[in-house]
Amino acid sequence: MLNIAELSTFILVVFGLFLIPGPAVLLMITRSAQSGTKTGIITGLGIATGDFIHVLLAAVSITAWSINFF
């Protein structure tokens, strides 16, 4: 079991990691700064579409695997 000091350290580290932007956020910021808001929004929509397709394919694959396996 964690004591208060370890738990508070863990919470601070996790919170700090949430503040670090990922590559998608850095791409949107860069594109928005270079080409404007519209380009940044289009970039964000492209990233969201790619994420959706990735999750959809993963879900379909897991479902197909579980149907065939069990």
Short mmCIF file of N, CA and C in Angstrom, two decimals:
data_model
loop_
_atom_site.label_atom_id
_atom_site.label_comp_id
_atom_site.label_asym_id
_atom_site.label_seq_id
_atom_site.Cartn_x
_atom_site.Cartn_y
_atom_site.Cartn_z
N MET A 1 0.84 -1.18 0.00
CA MET A 1 0.00 0.00 0.00
C MET A 1 0.88 1.25 0.00
N LEU A 2 0.48 2.23 -0.75
CA LEU A 2 1.25 3.47 -0.84
C LEU A 2 0.97 4.37 0.35
N ASN A 3 2.01 5.02 0.84
CA ASN A 3 1.77 6.02 1.87
C ASN A 3 1.49 7.36 1.20
N ILE A 4 1.19 8.36 1.99
CA ILE A 4 0.79 9.67 1.45
C ILE A 4 1.90 10.30 0.62
N ALA A 5 3.14 10.19 1.05
CA ALA A 5 4.26 10.80 0.31
C ALA A 5 4.42 10.16 -1.07
N GLU A 6 4.35 8.84 -1.13
CA GLU A 6 4.48 8.16 -2.42
C GLU A 6 3.30 8.46 -3.33
N LEU A 7 2.11 8.48 -2.77
CA LEU A 7 0.92 8.77 -3.55
C LEU A 7 0.94 10.19 -4.11
N SER A 8 1.33 11.14 -3.30
CA SER A 8 1.39 12.53 -3.78
C SER A 8 2.47 12.69 -4.84
N THR A 9 3.59 12.02 -4.69
CA THR A 9 4.64 12.06 -5.72
C THR A 9 4.14 11.45 -7.02
N PHE A 10 3.46 10.33 -6.93
CA PHE A 10 2.90 9.69 -8.11
C PHE A 10 1.91 10.60 -8.82
N ILE A 11 1.02 11.22 -8.07
CA ILE A 11 0.02 12.12 -8.65
C ILE A 11 0.68 13.30 -9.34
N LEU A 12 1.70 13.88 -8.73
CA LEU A 12 2.42 15.00 -9.35
C LEU A 12 3.12 14.58 -10.65
N VAL A 13 3.73 13.41 -10.65
CA VAL A 13 4.42 12.94 -11.86
C VAL A 13 3.42 12.67 -12.98
N VAL A 14 2.32 12.01 -12.66
CA VAL A 14 1.31 11.73 -13.68
C VAL A 14 0.70 13.02 -14.21
N PHE A 15 0.43 13.96 -13.34
CA PHE A 15 -0.11 15.25 -13.77
C PHE A 15 0.88 15.96 -14.69
N GLY A 16 2.16 15.90 -14.35
CA GLY A 16 3.19 16.51 -15.20
C GLY A 16 3.25 15.86 -16.57
N LEU A 17 3.08 14.54 -16.62
CA LEU A 17 3.10 13.85 -17.91
C LEU A 17 1.88 14.22 -18.76
N PHE A 18 0.76 14.51 -18.13
CA PHE A 18 -0.42 14.94 -18.89
C PHE A 18 -0.22 16.30 -19.52
N LEU A 19 0.64 17.12 -18.95
CA LEU A 19 0.87 18.46 -19.48
C LEU A 19 1.78 18.48 -20.70
N ILE A 20 2.54 17.42 -20.91
CA ILE A 20 3.47 17.36 -22.05
C ILE A 20 2.66 17.06 -23.31
N PRO A 21 2.73 17.95 -24.30
CA PRO A 21 1.96 17.69 -25.53
C PRO A 21 2.58 16.56 -26.35
N GLY A 22 1.72 15.80 -26.99
CA GLY A 22 2.19 14.72 -27.85
C GLY A 22 2.48 15.22 -29.26
N PRO A 23 2.87 14.32 -30.14
CA PRO A 23 3.21 14.71 -31.50
C PRO A 23 2.03 15.29 -32.27
N ALA A 24 0.83 14.80 -32.02
CA ALA A 24 -0.34 15.32 -32.73
C ALA A 24 -0.61 16.77 -32.33
N VAL A 25 -0.49 17.07 -31.06
CA VAL A 25 -0.71 18.44 -30.59
C VAL A 25 0.37 19.37 -31.15
N LEU A 26 1.61 18.90 -31.14
CA LEU A 26 2.69 19.72 -31.70
C LEU A 26 2.49 19.96 -33.19
N LEU A 27 2.01 18.96 -33.92
CA LEU A 27 1.73 19.14 -35.35
C LEU A 27 0.63 20.18 -35.56
N MET A 28 -0.44 20.10 -34.77
CA MET A 28 -1.53 21.07 -34.93
C MET A 28 -1.07 22.48 -34.59
N ILE A 29 -0.28 22.63 -33.55
CA ILE A 29 0.23 23.96 -33.18
C ILE A 29 1.13 24.51 -34.28
N THR A 30 2.00 23.66 -34.81
CA THR A 30 2.91 24.10 -35.87
C THR A 30 2.15 24.51 -37.12
N ARG A 31 1.21 23.67 -37.54
CA ARG A 31 0.44 23.97 -38.75
C ARG A 31 -0.41 25.23 -38.56
N SER A 32 -0.99 25.39 -37.38
CA SER A 32 -1.80 26.59 -37.11
C SER A 32 -0.93 27.84 -37.12
N ALA A 33 0.25 27.76 -36.54
CA ALA A 33 1.13 28.92 -36.49
C ALA A 33 1.65 29.29 -37.88
N GLN A 34 1.92 28.30 -38.71
CA GLN A 34 2.46 28.57 -40.03
C GLN A 34 1.40 28.97 -41.04
N SER A 35 0.23 28.31 -40.99
CA SER A 35 -0.74 28.49 -42.07
C SER A 35 -2.10 29.01 -41.63
N GLY A 36 -2.31 29.19 -40.34
CA GLY A 36 -3.57 29.75 -39.88
C GLY A 36 -4.48 28.74 -39.20
N THR A 37 -5.55 29.29 -38.66
CA THR A 37 -6.50 28.50 -37.88
C THR A 37 -7.19 27.43 -38.71
N LYS A 38 -7.59 27.78 -39.92
CA LYS A 38 -8.31 26.83 -40.77
C LYS A 38 -7.46 25.58 -41.03
N THR A 39 -6.20 25.77 -41.33
CA THR A 39 -5.30 24.64 -41.57
C THR A 39 -5.12 23.82 -40.30
N GLY A 40 -5.05 24.48 -39.15
CA GLY A 40 -4.94 23.76 -37.88
C GLY A 40 -6.17 22.91 -37.60
N ILE A 41 -7.34 23.45 -37.91
CA ILE A 41 -8.58 22.69 -37.71
C ILE A 41 -8.63 21.49 -38.65
N ILE A 42 -8.25 21.70 -39.90
CA ILE A 42 -8.23 20.59 -40.86
C ILE A 42 -7.24 19.52 -40.42
N THR A 43 -6.10 19.93 -39.92
CA THR A 43 -5.11 18.98 -39.41
C THR A 43 -5.68 18.20 -38.23
N GLY A 44 -6.36 18.89 -37.32
CA GLY A 44 -6.98 18.22 -36.18
C GLY A 44 -8.05 17.23 -36.60
N LEU A 45 -8.84 17.59 -37.61
CA LEU A 45 -9.85 16.66 -38.12
C LEU A 45 -9.20 15.44 -38.77
N GLY A 46 -8.10 15.65 -39.46
CA GLY A 46 -7.37 14.52 -40.04
C GLY A 46 -6.82 13.59 -38.98
N ILE A 47 -6.28 14.16 -37.93
CA ILE A 47 -5.76 13.34 -36.83
C ILE A 47 -6.89 12.57 -36.15
N ALA A 48 -8.02 13.24 -35.93
CA ALA A 48 -9.17 12.58 -35.30
C ALA A 48 -9.71 11.45 -36.18
N THR A 49 -9.75 11.68 -37.49
CA THR A 49 -10.21 10.65 -38.41
C THR A 49 -9.27 9.44 -38.39
N GLY A 50 -7.98 9.70 -38.41
CA GLY A 50 -7.01 8.61 -38.33
C GLY A 50 -7.12 7.83 -37.03
N ASP A 51 -7.30 8.53 -35.92
CA ASP A 51 -7.49 7.86 -34.63
C ASP A 51 -8.74 7.00 -34.63
N PHE A 52 -9.83 7.53 -35.20
CA PHE A 52 -11.09 6.79 -35.26
C PHE A 52 -10.93 5.51 -36.07
N ILE A 53 -10.29 5.61 -37.24
CA ILE A 53 -10.08 4.43 -38.08
C ILE A 53 -9.20 3.41 -37.37
N HIS A 54 -8.18 3.88 -36.69
CA HIS A 54 -7.29 2.99 -35.95
C HIS A 54 -8.05 2.23 -34.87
N VAL A 55 -8.85 2.94 -34.10
CA VAL A 55 -9.64 2.29 -33.03
C VAL A 55 -10.67 1.35 -33.62
N LEU A 56 -11.32 1.75 -34.71
CA LEU A 56 -12.32 0.90 -35.36
C LEU A 56 -11.70 -0.40 -35.85
N LEU A 57 -10.56 -0.31 -36.52
CA LEU A 57 -9.89 -1.53 -37.00
C LEU A 57 -9.44 -2.41 -35.85
N ALA A 58 -8.97 -1.82 -34.77
CA ALA A 58 -8.57 -2.61 -33.61
C ALA A 58 -9.77 -3.32 -33.00
N ALA A 59 -10.90 -2.62 -32.88
CA ALA A 59 -12.09 -3.22 -32.29
C ALA A 59 -12.62 -4.35 -33.17
N VAL A 60 -12.64 -4.15 -34.47
CA VAL A 60 -13.11 -5.20 -35.39
C VAL A 60 -12.19 -6.41 -35.33
N SER A 61 -10.90 -6.17 -35.28
CA SER A 61 -9.94 -7.28 -35.22
C SER A 61 -10.08 -8.07 -33.93
N ILE A 62 -10.25 -7.37 -32.82
CA ILE A 62 -10.41 -8.06 -31.53
C ILE A 62 -11.71 -8.85 -31.51
N THR A 63 -12.77 -8.27 -32.07
CA THR A 63 -14.05 -8.97 -32.12
C THR A 63 -13.95 -10.21 -32.99
N ALA A 64 -13.35 -10.07 -34.17
CA ALA A 64 -13.21 -11.22 -35.06
C ALA A 64 -12.34 -12.30 -34.43
N TRP A 65 -11.28 -11.89 -33.76
CA TRP A 65 -10.40 -12.85 -33.10
C TRP A 65 -11.14 -13.58 -31.99
N SER A 66 -11.92 -12.86 -31.20
CA SER A 66 -12.61 -13.49 -30.07
C SER A 66 -13.72 -14.42 -30.55
N ILE A 67 -14.37 -14.08 -31.66
CA ILE A 67 -15.42 -14.96 -32.20
C ILE A 67 -14.80 -16.26 -32.70
N ASN A 68 -13.67 -16.17 -33.39
CA ASN A 68 -13.02 -17.36 -33.92
C ASN A 68 -12.33 -18.18 -32.84
N PHE A 69 -11.88 -17.52 -31.80
CA PHE A 69 -11.13 -18.22 -30.76
C PHE A 69 -12.03 -18.96 -29.79
N PHE A 70 -13.14 -18.35 -29.43
CA PHE A 70 -14.01 -18.96 -28.42
C PHE A 70 -15.10 -19.70 -29.07
#
